[in-house]
PDB file of C-alpha atoms in Angstrom:
ATOM      1  CA  MET X   1     -12.768 -18.486 -12.904  1.00  0.00           C
ATOM      2  CA  THR X   2     -12.818 -20.250  -9.552  1.00  0.00           C
ATOM      3  CA  ILE X   3     -10.216 -20.697  -7.118  1.00  0.00           C
ATOM      4  CA  GLN X   4     -10.429 -24.266  -8.081  1.00  0.00           C
ATOM      5  CA  GLY X   5      -9.824 -23.114 -11.666  1.00  0.00           C
ATOM      6  CA  LEU X   6      -6.462 -21.261 -11.331  1.00  0.00           C
ATOM      7  CA  TRP X   7      -5.525 -24.374  -9.007  1.00  0.00           C
ATOM      8  CA  ASP X   8      -6.051 -26.695 -12.001  1.00  0.00           C
ATOM      9  CA  SER X   9      -4.373 -24.220 -14.545  1.00  0.00           C
ATOM     10  CA  GLY X  10      -1.096 -26.051 -14.596  1.00  0.00           C
ATOM     11  CA  LEU X  11       0.286 -22.454 -14.153  1.00  0.00           C
ATOM     12  CA  PHE X  12       0.963 -22.140 -10.586  1.00  0.00           C
ATOM     13  CA  LYS X  13       2.680 -24.527  -8.188  1.00  0.00           C
ATOM     14  CA  HIS X  14       0.393 -25.977  -5.236  1.00  0.00           C
ATOM     15  CA  VAL X  15       1.172 -24.766  -1.867  1.00  0.00           C
ATOM     16  CA  ASN X  16      -2.077 -24.805   0.193  1.00  0.00           C
ATOM     17  CA  GLU X  17      -5.506 -25.886  -0.313  1.00  0.00           C
ATOM     18  CA  GLY X  18      -8.155 -23.430   1.170  1.00  0.00           C
ATOM     19  CA  GLU X  19     -11.444 -24.166   1.734  1.00  0.00           C
ATOM     20  CA  ASP X  20     -13.510 -22.547  -0.507  1.00  0.00           C
ATOM     21  CA  MET X  21     -12.202 -23.635  -3.553  1.00  0.00           C
ATOM     22  CA  ASP X  22     -15.443 -23.113  -6.107  1.00  0.00           C
ATOM     23  CA  ARG X  23     -15.241 -19.273  -4.812  1.00  0.00           C
ATOM     24  CA  GLU X  24     -15.151 -16.480  -8.040  1.00  0.00           C
ATOM     25  CA  ILE X  25     -11.702 -14.708  -8.435  1.00  0.00           C
ATOM     26  CA  THR X  26     -12.424 -11.333  -8.672  1.00  0.00           C
ATOM     27  CA  LYS X  27      -9.422 -10.076 -10.500  1.00  0.00           C
ATOM     28  CA  PRO X  28      -5.485 -10.303  -9.490  1.00  0.00           C
ATOM     29  CA  PHE X  29      -3.388  -7.874  -7.070  1.00  0.00           C
ATOM     30  CA  CYS X  30      -0.278  -6.736  -7.344  1.00  0.00           C
ATOM     31  CA  CYS X  31       1.438  -5.705  -3.543  1.00  0.00           C
ATOM     32  CA  ASP X  32       3.984  -6.023  -1.196  1.00  0.00           C
ATOM     33  CA  LEU X  33       3.298  -3.195   1.257  1.00  0.00           C
ATOM     34  CA  LEU X  34       1.530  -4.909   3.632  1.00  0.00           C
ATOM     35  CA  SER X  35      -0.679  -1.583   4.690  1.00  0.00           C
ATOM     36  CA  ILE X  36      -1.154  -0.929   1.079  1.00  0.00           C
ATOM     37  CA  ALA X  37      -2.910  -4.083   0.668  1.00  0.00           C
ATOM     38  CA  MET X  38      -5.171  -4.470   3.777  1.00  0.00           C
ATOM     39  CA  SER X  39      -6.528  -1.209   2.816  1.00  0.00           C
ATOM     40  CA  LYS X  40      -6.796  -1.944  -1.322  1.00  0.00           C
ATOM     41  CA  ALA X  41      -6.793  -5.391  -1.960  1.00  0.00           C
ATOM     42  CA  PRO X  42     -10.506  -6.726  -3.361  1.00  0.00           C
ATOM     43  CA  ALA X  43     -12.487  -8.617  -1.915  1.00  0.00           C
ATOM     44  CA  GLY X  44     -12.141 -12.381  -3.831  1.00  0.00           C
ATOM     45  CA  GLY X  45      -8.486 -10.998  -5.144  1.00  0.00           C
ATOM     46  CA  ALA X  46      -5.654 -13.167  -5.792  1.00  0.00           C
ATOM     47  CA  TRP X  47      -3.232 -11.320  -4.740  1.00  0.00           C
ATOM     48  CA  VAL X  48       0.568 -11.531  -5.679  1.00  0.00           C
ATOM     49  CA  THR X  49       3.150 -10.944  -3.571  1.00  0.00           C
ATOM     50  CA  VAL X  50       6.782 -12.153  -2.370  1.00  0.00           C
ATOM     51  CA  MET X  51       5.771 -11.696   1.234  1.00  0.00           C
ATOM     52  CA  GLY X  52       5.613 -15.066   2.640  1.00  0.00           C
ATOM     53  CA  ASN X  53       5.320 -14.266   6.874  1.00  0.00           C
ATOM     54  CA  MET X  54       2.115 -14.793   8.618  1.00  0.00           C
ATOM     55  CA  ASN X  55       1.568 -10.956   8.395  1.00  0.00           C
ATOM     56  CA  THR X  56       0.919 -12.005   4.927  1.00  0.00           C
ATOM     57  CA  LEU X  57      -2.301 -14.408   5.530  1.00  0.00           C
ATOM     58  CA  ALA X  58      -3.609 -12.400   8.491  1.00  0.00           C
ATOM     59  CA  VAL X  59      -3.643  -9.159   6.111  1.00  0.00           C
ATOM     60  CA  ALA X  60      -5.015 -11.881   3.398  1.00  0.00           C
ATOM     61  CA  ALA X  61      -8.144 -12.954   5.813  1.00  0.00           C
ATOM     62  CA  LEU X  62      -8.560  -9.190   6.563  1.00  0.00           C
ATOM     63  CA  SER X  63      -8.905  -8.342   3.135  1.00  0.00           C
ATOM     64  CA  ASP X  64     -11.267 -11.369   2.120  1.00  0.00           C
ATOM     65  CA  THR X  65      -8.527 -12.623  -0.539  1.00  0.00           C
ATOM     66  CA  ALA X  66      -9.690 -15.331  -2.468  1.00  0.00           C
ATOM     67  CA  CYS X  67      -5.998 -16.764  -2.452  1.00  0.00           C
ATOM     68  CA  VAL X  68      -2.290 -15.630  -2.447  1.00  0.00           C
ATOM     69  CA  ILE X  69       0.475 -16.448  -5.110  1.00  0.00           C
ATOM     70  CA  MET X  70       4.145 -16.436  -3.749  1.00  0.00           C
ATOM     71  CA  ALA X  71       6.150 -15.139  -6.845  1.00  0.00           C
ATOM     72  CA  GLU X  72       9.358 -14.821  -7.730  1.00  0.00           C
ATOM     73  CA  ASN X  73      10.466 -18.348  -6.325  1.00  0.00           C
ATOM     74  CA  ALA X  74       9.076 -16.907  -2.591  1.00  0.00           C
ATOM     75  CA  HIS X  75       7.927 -19.144  -0.240  1.00  0.00           C
ATOM     76  CA  LEU X  76       6.205 -19.151   2.817  1.00  0.00           C
ATOM     77  CA  ASP X  77       7.496 -19.070   6.189  1.00  0.00           C
ATOM     78  CA  GLN X  78       6.556 -22.645   7.918  1.00  0.00           C
ATOM     79  CA  THR X  79       4.810 -20.003  10.815  1.00  0.00           C
ATOM     80  CA  ALA X  80       3.006 -18.496   7.382  1.00  0.00           C
ATOM     81  CA  MET X  81       2.645 -21.974   6.186  1.00  0.00           C
ATOM     82  CA  ASN X  82       0.581 -23.464   9.454  1.00  0.00           C
ATOM     83  CA  LYS X  83      -1.732 -20.482   9.699  1.00  0.00           C
ATOM     84  CA  ALA X  84      -2.852 -21.249   5.920  1.00  0.00           C
ATOM     85  CA  ARG X  85      -3.868 -24.242   6.750  1.00  0.00           C
ATOM     86  CA  VAL X  86      -5.783 -23.567  10.187  1.00  0.00           C
ATOM     87  CA  GLN X  87      -7.391 -20.243   8.433  1.00  0.00           C
ATOM     88  CA  GLY X  88      -8.010 -22.185   5.584  1.00  0.00           C
ATOM     89  CA  ILE X  89      -6.486 -19.740   2.620  1.00  0.00           C
ATOM     90  CA  THR X  90      -5.063 -21.292  -0.603  1.00  0.00           C
ATOM     91  CA  VAL X  91      -1.745 -20.160  -1.700  1.00  0.00           C
ATOM     92  CA  LEU X  92      -0.025 -21.073  -4.633  1.00  0.00           C
ATOM     93  CA  GLU X  93       3.483 -20.401  -6.237  1.00  0.00           C
ATOM     94  CA  THR X  94       5.622 -19.156  -9.233  1.00  0.00           C
ATOM     95  CA  GLU X  95       8.956 -18.348 -10.390  1.00  0.00           C
ATOM     96  CA  LEU X  96       7.266 -15.577 -12.569  1.00  0.00           C
ATOM     97  CA  PRO X  97       7.578 -12.189 -11.706  1.00  0.00           C
ATOM     98  CA  ILE X  98       5.184 -10.242  -9.612  1.00  0.00           C
ATOM     99  CA  PHE X  99       3.324  -8.323 -12.621  1.00  0.00           C
ATOM    100  CA  ASP X 100       4.024 -11.197 -14.869  1.00  0.00           C
ATOM    101  CA  ALA X 101       2.040 -13.863 -12.760  1.00  0.00           C
ATOM    102  CA  ALA X 102      -0.829 -11.307 -12.331  1.00  0.00           C
ATOM    103  CA  LEU X 103      -0.860 -10.821 -16.037  1.00  0.00           C
ATOM    104  CA  LYS X 104      -1.527 -14.264 -16.356  1.00  0.00           C
ATOM    105  CA  ILE X 105      -4.445 -14.746 -14.058  1.00  0.00           C
ATOM    106  CA  HIS X 106      -5.918 -11.687 -15.253  1.00  0.00           C
ATOM    107  CA  GLN X 107      -5.524 -13.095 -18.780  1.00  0.00           C
ATOM    108  CA  LEU X 108      -7.391 -16.618 -17.712  1.00  0.00           C
ATOM    109  CA  LEU X 109     -10.165 -14.279 -15.650  1.00  0.00           C
ATOM    110  CA  SER X 110     -10.233 -12.450 -19.322  1.00  0.00           C
ATOM    111  CA  ARG X 111     -11.004 -15.527 -21.414  1.00  0.00           C
ATOM    112  CA  ASP X 112     -13.592 -16.611 -18.860  1.00  0.00           C
ATOM    113  CA  GLU X 113     -15.743 -13.791 -19.537  1.00  0.00           C
ATOM    114  CA  GLU X 114     -15.228 -13.990 -23.268  1.00  0.00           C
ATOM    115  CA  LYS X 115     -17.149 -17.315 -23.273  1.00  0.00           C
ATOM    116  CA  LEU X 116     -19.922 -15.804 -21.347  1.00  0.00           C
TER     117      LEU X 116
END
């Protein structure tokens, strides 16, 4: 599934449309500790977190994350929102808990794999 497919799924609120919407999502990734995310987030991953500050966007860019999903009604602060726009990072939001949001993404990815 691509970022565009996740964007169009209707499961998440649109916050910022990034530059590479045709990029494939590799897997969901859950983490709120930025130092762990920096070393463990998979390239192309859909990172689910509640950390809505500028450092989150920096880590997303460094780890080559496909997109960021803000869970549990968390939001980017204004500085982070500006950084997402400048860096072309796709950001979505949900009221779902982190695990449940990641599970939804996993289910979408699995459904797409079954079609192959």
